PDB file of C-alpha atoms in Angstrom:
ATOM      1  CA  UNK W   1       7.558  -3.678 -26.541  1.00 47.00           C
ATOM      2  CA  UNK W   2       7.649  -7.380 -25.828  1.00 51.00           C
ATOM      3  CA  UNK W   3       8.810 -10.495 -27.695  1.00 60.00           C
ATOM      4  CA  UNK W   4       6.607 -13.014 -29.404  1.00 64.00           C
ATOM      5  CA  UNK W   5       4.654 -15.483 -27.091  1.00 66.00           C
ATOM      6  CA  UNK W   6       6.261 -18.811 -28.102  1.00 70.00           C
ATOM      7  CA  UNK W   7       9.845 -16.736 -26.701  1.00 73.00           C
ATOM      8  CA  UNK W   8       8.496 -15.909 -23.693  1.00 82.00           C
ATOM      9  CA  UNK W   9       8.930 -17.696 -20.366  1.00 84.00           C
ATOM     10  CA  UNK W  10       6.402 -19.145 -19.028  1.00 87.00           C
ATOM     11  CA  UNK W  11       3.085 -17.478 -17.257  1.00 89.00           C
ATOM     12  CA  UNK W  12       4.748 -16.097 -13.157  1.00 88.00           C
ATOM     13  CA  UNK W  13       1.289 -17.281 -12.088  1.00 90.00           C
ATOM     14  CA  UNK W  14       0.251 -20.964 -12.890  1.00 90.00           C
ATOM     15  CA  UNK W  15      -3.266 -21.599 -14.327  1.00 90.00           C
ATOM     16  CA  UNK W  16      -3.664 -17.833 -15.012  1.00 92.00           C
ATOM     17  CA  UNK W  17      -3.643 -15.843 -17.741  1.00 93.00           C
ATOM     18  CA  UNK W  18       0.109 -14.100 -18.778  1.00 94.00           C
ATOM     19  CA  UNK W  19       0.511 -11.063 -16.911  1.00 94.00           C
ATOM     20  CA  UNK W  20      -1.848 -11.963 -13.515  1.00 96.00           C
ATOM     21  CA  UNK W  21       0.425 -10.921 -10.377  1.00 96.00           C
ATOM     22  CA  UNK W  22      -1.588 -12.087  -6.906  1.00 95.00           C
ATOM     23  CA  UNK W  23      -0.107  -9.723  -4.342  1.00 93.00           C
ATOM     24  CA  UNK W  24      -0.473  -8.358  -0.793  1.00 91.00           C
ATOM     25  CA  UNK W  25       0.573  -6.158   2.449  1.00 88.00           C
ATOM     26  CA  UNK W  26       2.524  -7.994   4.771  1.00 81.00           C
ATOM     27  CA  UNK W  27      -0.098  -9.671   7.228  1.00 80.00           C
ATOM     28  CA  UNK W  28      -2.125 -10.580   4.434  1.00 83.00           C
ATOM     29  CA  UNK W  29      -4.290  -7.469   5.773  1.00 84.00           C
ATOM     30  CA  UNK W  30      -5.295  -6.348   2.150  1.00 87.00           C
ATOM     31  CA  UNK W  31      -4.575  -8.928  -1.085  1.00 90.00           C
ATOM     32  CA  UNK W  32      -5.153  -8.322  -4.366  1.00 92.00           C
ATOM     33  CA  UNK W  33      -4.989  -9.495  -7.829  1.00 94.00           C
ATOM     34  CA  UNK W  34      -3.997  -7.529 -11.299  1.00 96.00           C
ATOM     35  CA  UNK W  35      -2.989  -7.924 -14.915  1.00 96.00           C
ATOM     36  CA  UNK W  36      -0.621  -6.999 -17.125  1.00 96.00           C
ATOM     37  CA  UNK W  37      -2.191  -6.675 -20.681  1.00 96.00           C
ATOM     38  CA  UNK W  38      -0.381  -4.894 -24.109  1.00 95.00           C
ATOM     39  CA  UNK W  39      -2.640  -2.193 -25.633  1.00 96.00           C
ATOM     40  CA  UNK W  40      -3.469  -2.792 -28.823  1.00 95.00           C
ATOM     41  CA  UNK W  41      -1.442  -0.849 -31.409  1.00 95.00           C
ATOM     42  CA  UNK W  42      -4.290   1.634 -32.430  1.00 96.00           C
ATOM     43  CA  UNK W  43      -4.811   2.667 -29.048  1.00 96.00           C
ATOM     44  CA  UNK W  44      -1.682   3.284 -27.883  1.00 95.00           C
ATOM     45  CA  UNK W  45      -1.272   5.372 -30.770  1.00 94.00           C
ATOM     46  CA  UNK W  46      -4.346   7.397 -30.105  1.00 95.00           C
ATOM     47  CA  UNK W  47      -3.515   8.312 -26.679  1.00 95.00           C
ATOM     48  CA  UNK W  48      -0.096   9.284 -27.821  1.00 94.00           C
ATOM     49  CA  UNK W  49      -1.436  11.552 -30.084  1.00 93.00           C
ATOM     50  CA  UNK W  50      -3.646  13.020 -28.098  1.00 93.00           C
ATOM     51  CA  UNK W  51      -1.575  13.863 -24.864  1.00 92.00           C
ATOM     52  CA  UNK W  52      -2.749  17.276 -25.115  1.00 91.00           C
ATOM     53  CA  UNK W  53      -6.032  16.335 -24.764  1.00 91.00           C
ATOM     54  CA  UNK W  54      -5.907  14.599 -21.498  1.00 91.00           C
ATOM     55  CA  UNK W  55      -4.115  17.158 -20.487  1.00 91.00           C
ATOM     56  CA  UNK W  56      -7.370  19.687 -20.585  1.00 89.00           C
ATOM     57  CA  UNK W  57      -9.727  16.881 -19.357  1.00 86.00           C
ATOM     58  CA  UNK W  58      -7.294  16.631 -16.466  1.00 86.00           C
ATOM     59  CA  UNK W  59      -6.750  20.050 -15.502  1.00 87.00           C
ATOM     60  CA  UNK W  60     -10.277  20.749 -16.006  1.00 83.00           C
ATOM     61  CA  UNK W  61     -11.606  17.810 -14.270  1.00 79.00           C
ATOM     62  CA  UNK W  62      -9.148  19.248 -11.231  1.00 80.00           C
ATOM     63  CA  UNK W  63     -10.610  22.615 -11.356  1.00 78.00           C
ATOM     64  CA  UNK W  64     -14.287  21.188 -11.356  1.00 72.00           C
ATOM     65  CA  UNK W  65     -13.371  19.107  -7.673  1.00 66.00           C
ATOM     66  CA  UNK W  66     -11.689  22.078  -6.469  1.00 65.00           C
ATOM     67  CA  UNK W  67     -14.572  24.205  -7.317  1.00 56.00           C
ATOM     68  CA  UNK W  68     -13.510  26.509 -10.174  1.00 50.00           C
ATOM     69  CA  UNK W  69     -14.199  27.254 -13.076  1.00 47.00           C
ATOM     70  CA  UNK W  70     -13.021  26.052 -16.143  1.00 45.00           C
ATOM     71  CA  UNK W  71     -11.497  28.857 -18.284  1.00 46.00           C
ATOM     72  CA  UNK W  72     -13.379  29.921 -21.213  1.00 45.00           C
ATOM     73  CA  UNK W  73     -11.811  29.321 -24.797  1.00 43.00           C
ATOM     74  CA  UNK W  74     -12.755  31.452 -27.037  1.00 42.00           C
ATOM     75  CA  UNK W  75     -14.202  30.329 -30.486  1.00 43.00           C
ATOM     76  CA  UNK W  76     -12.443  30.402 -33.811  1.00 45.00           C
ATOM     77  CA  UNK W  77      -8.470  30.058 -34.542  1.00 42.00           C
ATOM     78  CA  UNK W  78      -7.677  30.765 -30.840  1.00 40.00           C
ATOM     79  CA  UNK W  79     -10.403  28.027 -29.737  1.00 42.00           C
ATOM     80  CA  UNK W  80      -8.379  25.623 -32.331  1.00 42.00           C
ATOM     81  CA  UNK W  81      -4.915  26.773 -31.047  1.00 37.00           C
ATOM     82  CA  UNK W  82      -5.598  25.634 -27.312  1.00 36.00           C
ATOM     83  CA  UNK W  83      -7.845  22.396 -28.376  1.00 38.00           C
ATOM     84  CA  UNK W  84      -5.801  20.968 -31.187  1.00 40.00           C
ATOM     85  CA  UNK W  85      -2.545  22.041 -29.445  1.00 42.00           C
ATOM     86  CA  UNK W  86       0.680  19.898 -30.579  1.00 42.00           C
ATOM     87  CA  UNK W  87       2.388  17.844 -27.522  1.00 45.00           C
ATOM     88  CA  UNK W  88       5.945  18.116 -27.116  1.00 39.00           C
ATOM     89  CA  UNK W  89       7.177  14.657 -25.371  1.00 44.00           C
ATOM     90  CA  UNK W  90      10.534  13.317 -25.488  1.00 44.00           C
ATOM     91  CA  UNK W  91      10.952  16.239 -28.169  1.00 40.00           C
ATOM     92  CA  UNK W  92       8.386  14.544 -30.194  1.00 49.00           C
ATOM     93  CA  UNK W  93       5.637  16.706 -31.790  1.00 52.00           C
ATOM     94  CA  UNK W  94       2.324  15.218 -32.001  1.00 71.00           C
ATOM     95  CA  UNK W  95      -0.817  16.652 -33.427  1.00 81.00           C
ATOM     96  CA  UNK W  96      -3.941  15.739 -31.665  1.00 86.00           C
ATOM     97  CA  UNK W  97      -6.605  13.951 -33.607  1.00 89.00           C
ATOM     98  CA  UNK W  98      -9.815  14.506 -32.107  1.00 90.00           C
ATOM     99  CA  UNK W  99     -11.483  17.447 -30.168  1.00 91.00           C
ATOM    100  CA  UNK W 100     -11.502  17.221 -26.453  1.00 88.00           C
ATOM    101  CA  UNK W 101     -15.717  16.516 -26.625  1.00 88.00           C
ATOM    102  CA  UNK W 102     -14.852  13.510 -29.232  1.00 91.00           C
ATOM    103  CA  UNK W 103     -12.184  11.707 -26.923  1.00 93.00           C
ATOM    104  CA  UNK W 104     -13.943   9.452 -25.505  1.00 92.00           C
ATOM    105  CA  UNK W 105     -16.101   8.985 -28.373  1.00 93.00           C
ATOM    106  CA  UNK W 106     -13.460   7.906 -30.583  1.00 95.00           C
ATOM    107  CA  UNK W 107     -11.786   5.816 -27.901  1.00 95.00           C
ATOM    108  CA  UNK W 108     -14.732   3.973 -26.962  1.00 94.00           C
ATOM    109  CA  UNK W 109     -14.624   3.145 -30.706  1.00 95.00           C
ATOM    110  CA  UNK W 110     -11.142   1.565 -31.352  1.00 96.00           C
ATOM    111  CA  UNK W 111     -11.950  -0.573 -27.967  1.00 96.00           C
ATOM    112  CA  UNK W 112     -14.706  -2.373 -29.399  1.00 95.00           C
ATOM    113  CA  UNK W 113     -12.885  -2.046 -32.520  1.00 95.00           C
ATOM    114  CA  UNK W 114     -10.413  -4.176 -30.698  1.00 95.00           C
ATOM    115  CA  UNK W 115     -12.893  -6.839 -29.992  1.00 92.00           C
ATOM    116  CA  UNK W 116     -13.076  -9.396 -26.946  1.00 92.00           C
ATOM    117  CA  UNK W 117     -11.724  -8.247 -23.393  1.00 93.00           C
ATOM    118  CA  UNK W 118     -11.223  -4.451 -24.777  1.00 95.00           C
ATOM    119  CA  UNK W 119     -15.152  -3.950 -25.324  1.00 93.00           C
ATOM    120  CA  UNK W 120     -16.068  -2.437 -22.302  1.00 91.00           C
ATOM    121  CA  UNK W 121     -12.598  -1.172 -21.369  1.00 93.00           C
ATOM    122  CA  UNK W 122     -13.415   2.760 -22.407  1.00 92.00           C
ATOM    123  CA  UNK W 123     -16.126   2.497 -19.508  1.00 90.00           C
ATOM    124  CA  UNK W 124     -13.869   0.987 -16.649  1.00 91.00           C
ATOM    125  CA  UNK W 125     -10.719   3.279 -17.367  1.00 93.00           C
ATOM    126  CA  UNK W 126     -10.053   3.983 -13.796  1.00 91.00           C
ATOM    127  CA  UNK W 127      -6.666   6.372 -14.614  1.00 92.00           C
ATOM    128  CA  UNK W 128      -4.418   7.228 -17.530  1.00 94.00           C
ATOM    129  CA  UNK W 129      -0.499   7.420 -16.876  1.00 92.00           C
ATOM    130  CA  UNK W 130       2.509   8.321 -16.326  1.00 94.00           C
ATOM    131  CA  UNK W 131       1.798  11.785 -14.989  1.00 93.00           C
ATOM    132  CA  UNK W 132      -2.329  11.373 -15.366  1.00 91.00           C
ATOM    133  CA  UNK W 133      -1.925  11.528 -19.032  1.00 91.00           C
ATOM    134  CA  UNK W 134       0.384   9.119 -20.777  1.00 91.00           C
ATOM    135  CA  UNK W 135       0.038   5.943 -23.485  1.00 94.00           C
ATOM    136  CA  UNK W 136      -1.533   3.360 -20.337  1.00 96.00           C
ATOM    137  CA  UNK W 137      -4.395   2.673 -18.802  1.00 96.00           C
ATOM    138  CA  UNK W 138      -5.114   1.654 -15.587  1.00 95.00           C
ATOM    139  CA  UNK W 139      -8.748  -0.579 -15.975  1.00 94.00           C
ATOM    140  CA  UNK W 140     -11.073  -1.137 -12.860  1.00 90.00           C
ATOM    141  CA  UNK W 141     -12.565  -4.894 -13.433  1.00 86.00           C
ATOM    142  CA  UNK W 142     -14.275  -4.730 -10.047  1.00 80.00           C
ATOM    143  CA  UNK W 143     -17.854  -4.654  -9.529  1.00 63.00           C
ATOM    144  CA  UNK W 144     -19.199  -1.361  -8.559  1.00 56.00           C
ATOM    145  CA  UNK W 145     -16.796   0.642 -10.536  1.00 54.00           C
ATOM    146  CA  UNK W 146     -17.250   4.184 -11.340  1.00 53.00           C
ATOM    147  CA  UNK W 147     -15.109   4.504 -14.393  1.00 57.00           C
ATOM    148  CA  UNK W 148     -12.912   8.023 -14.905  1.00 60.00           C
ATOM    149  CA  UNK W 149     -15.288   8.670 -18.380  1.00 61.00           C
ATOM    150  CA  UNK W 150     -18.064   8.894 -15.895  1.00 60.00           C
ATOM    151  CA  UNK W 151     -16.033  10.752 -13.208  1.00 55.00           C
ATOM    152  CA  UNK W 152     -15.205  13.238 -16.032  1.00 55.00           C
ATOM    153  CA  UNK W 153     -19.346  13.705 -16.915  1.00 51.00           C
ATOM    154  CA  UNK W 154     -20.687  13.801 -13.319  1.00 46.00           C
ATOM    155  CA  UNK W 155     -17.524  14.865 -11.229  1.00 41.00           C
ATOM    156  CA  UNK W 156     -16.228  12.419  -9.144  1.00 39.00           C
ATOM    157  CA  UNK W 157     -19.415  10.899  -8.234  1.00 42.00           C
ATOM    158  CA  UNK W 158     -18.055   7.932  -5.696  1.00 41.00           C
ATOM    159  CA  UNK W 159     -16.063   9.995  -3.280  1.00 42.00           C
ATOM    160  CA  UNK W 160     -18.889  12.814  -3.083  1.00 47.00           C
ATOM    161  CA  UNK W 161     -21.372  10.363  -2.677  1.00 52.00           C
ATOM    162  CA  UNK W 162     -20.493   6.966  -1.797  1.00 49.00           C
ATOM    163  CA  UNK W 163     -24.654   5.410  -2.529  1.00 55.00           C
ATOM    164  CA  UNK W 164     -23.634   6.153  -6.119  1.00 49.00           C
ATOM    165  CA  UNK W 165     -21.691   3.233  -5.640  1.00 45.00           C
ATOM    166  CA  UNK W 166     -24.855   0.684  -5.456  1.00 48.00           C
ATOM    167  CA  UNK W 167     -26.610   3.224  -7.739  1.00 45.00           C
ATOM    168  CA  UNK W 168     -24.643   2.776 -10.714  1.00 43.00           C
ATOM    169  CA  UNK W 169     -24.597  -0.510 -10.264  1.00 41.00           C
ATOM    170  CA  UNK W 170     -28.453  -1.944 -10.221  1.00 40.00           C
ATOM    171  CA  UNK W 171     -27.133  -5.433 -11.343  1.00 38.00           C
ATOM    172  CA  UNK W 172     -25.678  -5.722  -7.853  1.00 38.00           C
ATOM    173  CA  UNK W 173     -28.387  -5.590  -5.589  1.00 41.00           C
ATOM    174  CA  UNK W 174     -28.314  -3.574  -2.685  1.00 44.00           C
ATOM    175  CA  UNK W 175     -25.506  -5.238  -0.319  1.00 45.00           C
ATOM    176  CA  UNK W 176     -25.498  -6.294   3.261  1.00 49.00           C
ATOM    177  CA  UNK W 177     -24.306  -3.721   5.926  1.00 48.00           C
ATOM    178  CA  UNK W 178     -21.084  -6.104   6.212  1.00 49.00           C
ATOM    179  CA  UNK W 179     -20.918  -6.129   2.217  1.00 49.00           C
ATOM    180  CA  UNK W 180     -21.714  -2.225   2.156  1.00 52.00           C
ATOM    181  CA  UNK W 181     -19.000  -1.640   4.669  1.00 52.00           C
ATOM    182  CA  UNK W 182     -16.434  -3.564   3.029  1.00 52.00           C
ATOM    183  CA  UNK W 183     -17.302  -1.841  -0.047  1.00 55.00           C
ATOM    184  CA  UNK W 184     -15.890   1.632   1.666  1.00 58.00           C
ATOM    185  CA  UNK W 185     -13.294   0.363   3.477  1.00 58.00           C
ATOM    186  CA  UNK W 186     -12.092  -1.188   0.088  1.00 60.00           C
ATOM    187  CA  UNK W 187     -12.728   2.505  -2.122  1.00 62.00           C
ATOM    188  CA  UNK W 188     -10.686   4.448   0.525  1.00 67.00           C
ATOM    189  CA  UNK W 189      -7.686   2.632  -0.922  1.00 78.00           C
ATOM    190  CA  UNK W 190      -8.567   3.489  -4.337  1.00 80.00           C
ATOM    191  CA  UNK W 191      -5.807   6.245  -4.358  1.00 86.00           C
ATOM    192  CA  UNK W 192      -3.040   3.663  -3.667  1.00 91.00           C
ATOM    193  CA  UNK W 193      -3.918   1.501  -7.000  1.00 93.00           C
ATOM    194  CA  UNK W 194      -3.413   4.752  -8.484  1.00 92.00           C
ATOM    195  CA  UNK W 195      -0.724   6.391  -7.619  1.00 94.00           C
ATOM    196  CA  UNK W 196       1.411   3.175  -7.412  1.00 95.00           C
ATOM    197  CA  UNK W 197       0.319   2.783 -11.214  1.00 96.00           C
ATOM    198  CA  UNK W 198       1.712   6.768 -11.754  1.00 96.00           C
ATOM    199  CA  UNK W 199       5.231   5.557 -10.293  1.00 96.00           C
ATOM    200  CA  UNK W 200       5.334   1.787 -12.277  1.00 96.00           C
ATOM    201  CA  UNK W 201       4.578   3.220 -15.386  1.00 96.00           C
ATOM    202  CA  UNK W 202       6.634   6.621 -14.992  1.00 95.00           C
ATOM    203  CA  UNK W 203       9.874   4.206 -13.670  1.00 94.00           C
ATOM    204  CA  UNK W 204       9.264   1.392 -15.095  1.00 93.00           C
ATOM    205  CA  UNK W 205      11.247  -1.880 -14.497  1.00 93.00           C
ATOM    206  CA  UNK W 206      13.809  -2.077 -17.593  1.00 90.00           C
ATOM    207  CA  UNK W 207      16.417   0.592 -16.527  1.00 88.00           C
ATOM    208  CA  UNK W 208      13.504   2.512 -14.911  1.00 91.00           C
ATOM    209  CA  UNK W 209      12.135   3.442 -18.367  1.00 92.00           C
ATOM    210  CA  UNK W 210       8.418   4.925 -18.698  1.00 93.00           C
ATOM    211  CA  UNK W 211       6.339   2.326 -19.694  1.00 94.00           C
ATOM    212  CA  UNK W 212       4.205   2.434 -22.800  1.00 94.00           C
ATOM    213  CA  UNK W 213       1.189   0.991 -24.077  1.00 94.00           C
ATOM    214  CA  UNK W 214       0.427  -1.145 -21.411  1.00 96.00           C
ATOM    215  CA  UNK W 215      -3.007  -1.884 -19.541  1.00 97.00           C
ATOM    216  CA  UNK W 216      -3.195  -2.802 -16.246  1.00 97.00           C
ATOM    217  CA  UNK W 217      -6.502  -4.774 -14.666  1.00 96.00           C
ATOM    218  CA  UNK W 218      -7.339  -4.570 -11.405  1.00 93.00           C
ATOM    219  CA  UNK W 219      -9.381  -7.801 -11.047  1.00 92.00           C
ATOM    220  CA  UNK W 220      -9.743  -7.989  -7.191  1.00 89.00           C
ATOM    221  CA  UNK W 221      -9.328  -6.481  -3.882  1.00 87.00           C
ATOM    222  CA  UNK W 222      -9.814  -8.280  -0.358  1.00 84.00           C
ATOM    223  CA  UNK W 223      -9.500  -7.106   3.348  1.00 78.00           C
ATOM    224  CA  UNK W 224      -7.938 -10.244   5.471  1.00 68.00           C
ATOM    225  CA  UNK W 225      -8.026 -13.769   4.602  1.00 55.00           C
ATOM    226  CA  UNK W 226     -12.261 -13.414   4.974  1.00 51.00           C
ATOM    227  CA  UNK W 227     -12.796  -9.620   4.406  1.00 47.00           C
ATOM    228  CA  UNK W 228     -15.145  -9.847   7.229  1.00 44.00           C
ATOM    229  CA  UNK W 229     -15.721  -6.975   9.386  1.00 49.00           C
ATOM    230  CA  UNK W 230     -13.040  -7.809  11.323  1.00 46.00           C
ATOM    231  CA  UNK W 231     -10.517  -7.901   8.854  1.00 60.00           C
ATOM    232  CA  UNK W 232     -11.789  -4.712   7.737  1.00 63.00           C
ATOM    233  CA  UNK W 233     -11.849  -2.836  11.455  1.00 68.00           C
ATOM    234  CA  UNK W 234      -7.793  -4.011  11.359  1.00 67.00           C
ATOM    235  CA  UNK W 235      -7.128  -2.640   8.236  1.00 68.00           C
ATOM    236  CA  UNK W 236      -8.740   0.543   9.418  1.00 68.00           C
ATOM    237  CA  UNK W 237      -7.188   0.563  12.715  1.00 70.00           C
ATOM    238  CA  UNK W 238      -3.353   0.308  10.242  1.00 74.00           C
ATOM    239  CA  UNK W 239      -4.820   2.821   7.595  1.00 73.00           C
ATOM    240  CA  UNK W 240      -1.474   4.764   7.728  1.00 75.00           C
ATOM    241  CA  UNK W 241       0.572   1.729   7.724  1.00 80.00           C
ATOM    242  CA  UNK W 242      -1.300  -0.670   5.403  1.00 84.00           C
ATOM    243  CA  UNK W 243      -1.884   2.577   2.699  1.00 87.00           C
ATOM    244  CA  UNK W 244       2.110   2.910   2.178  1.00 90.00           C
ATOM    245  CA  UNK W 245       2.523  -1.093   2.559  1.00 91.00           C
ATOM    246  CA  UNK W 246      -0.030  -1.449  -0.632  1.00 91.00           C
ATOM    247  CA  UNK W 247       1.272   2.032  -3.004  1.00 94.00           C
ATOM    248  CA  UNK W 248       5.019  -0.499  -2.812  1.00 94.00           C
ATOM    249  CA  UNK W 249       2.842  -3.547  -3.437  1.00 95.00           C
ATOM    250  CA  UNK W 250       0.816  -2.785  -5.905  1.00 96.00           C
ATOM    251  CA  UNK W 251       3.753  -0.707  -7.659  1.00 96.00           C
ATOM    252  CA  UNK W 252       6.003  -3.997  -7.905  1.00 96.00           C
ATOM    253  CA  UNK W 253       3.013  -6.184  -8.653  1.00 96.00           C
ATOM    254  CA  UNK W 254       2.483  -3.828 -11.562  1.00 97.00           C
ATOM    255  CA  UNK W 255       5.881  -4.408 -12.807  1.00 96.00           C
ATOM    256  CA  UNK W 256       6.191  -7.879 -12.470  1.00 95.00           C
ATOM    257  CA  UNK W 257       2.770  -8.283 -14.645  1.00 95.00           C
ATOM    258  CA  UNK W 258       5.213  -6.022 -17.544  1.00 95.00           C
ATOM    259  CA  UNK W 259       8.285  -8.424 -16.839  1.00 94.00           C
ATOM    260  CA  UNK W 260       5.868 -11.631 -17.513  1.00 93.00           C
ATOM    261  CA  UNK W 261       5.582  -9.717 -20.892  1.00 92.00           C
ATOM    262  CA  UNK W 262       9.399 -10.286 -21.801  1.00 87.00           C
ATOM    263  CA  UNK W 263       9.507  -6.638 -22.389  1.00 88.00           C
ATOM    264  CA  UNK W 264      12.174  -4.810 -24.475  1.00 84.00           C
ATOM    265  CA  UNK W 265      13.594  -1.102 -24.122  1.00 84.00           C
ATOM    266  CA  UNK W 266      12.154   1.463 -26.368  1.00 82.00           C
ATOM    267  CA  UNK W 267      15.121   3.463 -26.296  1.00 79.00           C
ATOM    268  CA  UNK W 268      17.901   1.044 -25.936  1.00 70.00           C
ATOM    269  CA  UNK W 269      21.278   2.438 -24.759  1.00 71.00           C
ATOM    270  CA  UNK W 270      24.126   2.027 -23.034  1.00 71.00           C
ATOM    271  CA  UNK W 271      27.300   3.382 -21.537  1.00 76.00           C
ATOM    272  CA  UNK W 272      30.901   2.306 -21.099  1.00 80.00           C
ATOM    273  CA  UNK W 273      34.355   3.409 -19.857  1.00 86.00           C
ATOM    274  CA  UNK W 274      37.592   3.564 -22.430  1.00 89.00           C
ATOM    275  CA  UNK W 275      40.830   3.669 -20.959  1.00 90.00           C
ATOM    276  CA  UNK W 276      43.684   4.183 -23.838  1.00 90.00           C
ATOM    277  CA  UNK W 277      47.251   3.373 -22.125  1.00 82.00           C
TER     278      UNK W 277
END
């Protein structure tokens, strides 16, 4: 929840839009750029009601990589019961609103409902959180991105094959060796955007609060100052070091992006100490 614009301080980042956080590892070996953006109301209301339904494309997505299968729901009340079943979060009861095969249907339709930068968004959602299934968005605007919609129709596609990358992508052109190999180095830290957006938004930075109803755009990613191959055999040769160097990066770029936002507590509280004499 954040204050109106003319309130607000101004932009952290000068000549960029409000929310833009330009971070990196120490050594410059990786930088990056992302942004801070509000959801619009409608869609952080549809995600909220329909927790329970990212919480069976999640589990089932998790049984498809690990080679299982799904469980089969039976039709009729009992098929309703586990599709349609209420969330219970922060002891509020919420009744899902779609069926799990009309998720992304409907969601693709309040984005471009939402006109401008949200047209495209349904196709680039690159992770929901906190805990894989809460009210934000983490939003790949990288080139060569395969979005979690498509991850959830043709498994994981990228990590199981990486030429899906330049497949999915004809617009690109087929890249250099240097380009290709900067390409992997670059989707090997794809799990560190991630998981530093599960901890930001599940401890968020106003008395570590859960965040809610925010979107987060990752814009850019470079190896080194260049990204040549050098810069990327460095970064490779520091894997262990740089991947824990860019989860606390990325985690407090993430915030700052919210703070830029002159957020507000959803639950305000506080506590104090009475001493009668």
């Amino acid at each position: 929840m954040a204050v109106k614009a003319p309130d607000m301080a101004p932009p952290k980042t000068p000549n960029a839009k409000r929310g833009t956080i330009v971070g990196s590892t120490a050594q410059n070996l990786v930088t990056f750029t992302v942004r801070a953006v509000p959801l619009p109301q409608a869609i952080t209301e549809f995600l909220l009601a329909n927790v329970s339904i990212l919480k069976r494309l999640h589990r089932e997505s998790q049984q498809k990589k690990g080679g299982e299968a799904a469980p089969r729901v039976e039709e009729g009340p009992q098929r309703d019961a586990v599709a349609d079943d209420a969330d219970i979060t922060d002891e509020i009861s919420r009744q899902a609103t779609v069926k799990p095969e009309d998720f992304w249907r409907s969601l693709d339709a309040l984005c471009k409902k939402a006109g401008g930068e949200w047209l495209d968004v349904a196709d680039r959602i690159w992770a929901f959180g906190p805990h894989r299934v809460g009210p934000n968005i983490l939003v790949d605007r990288m080139t060569g991105a395969v979005s979690l919609r498509k991850k959830s129709q043709k498994l994981n596609l990228l990590r199981v094959d990486p030429a899906a990358l330049t497949s999915s992508t004809p617009e690109v052109g087929t890249p250099t060796a240097s380009v290709a190999g900067e390409i992997r180095y670059l989707r090997d830290f794809d799990d560190c955007f991630e998981t530093a957006f599960q901890i930001a938004t599940n401890q968020g930075p106003l008395c570590a609060e859960p965040m809610q109803g925010m979107a987060f755009f990752v814009e850019s990613i470079q190896l080194g100052g260049e990204g040549s191959a050098a810069d990327a055999d460095a970064v490779q040769s520091k894997a262990v070091t740089v991947r824990g160097a860019l989860i606390t990066a990325v985690k407090e770029a993430y915030r700052s992006g919210l703070l830029d936002w002159s957020p507000r507590l959803m639950l305000a509280m506080y506590s104090c100490d009475i001493q009668a004499a």
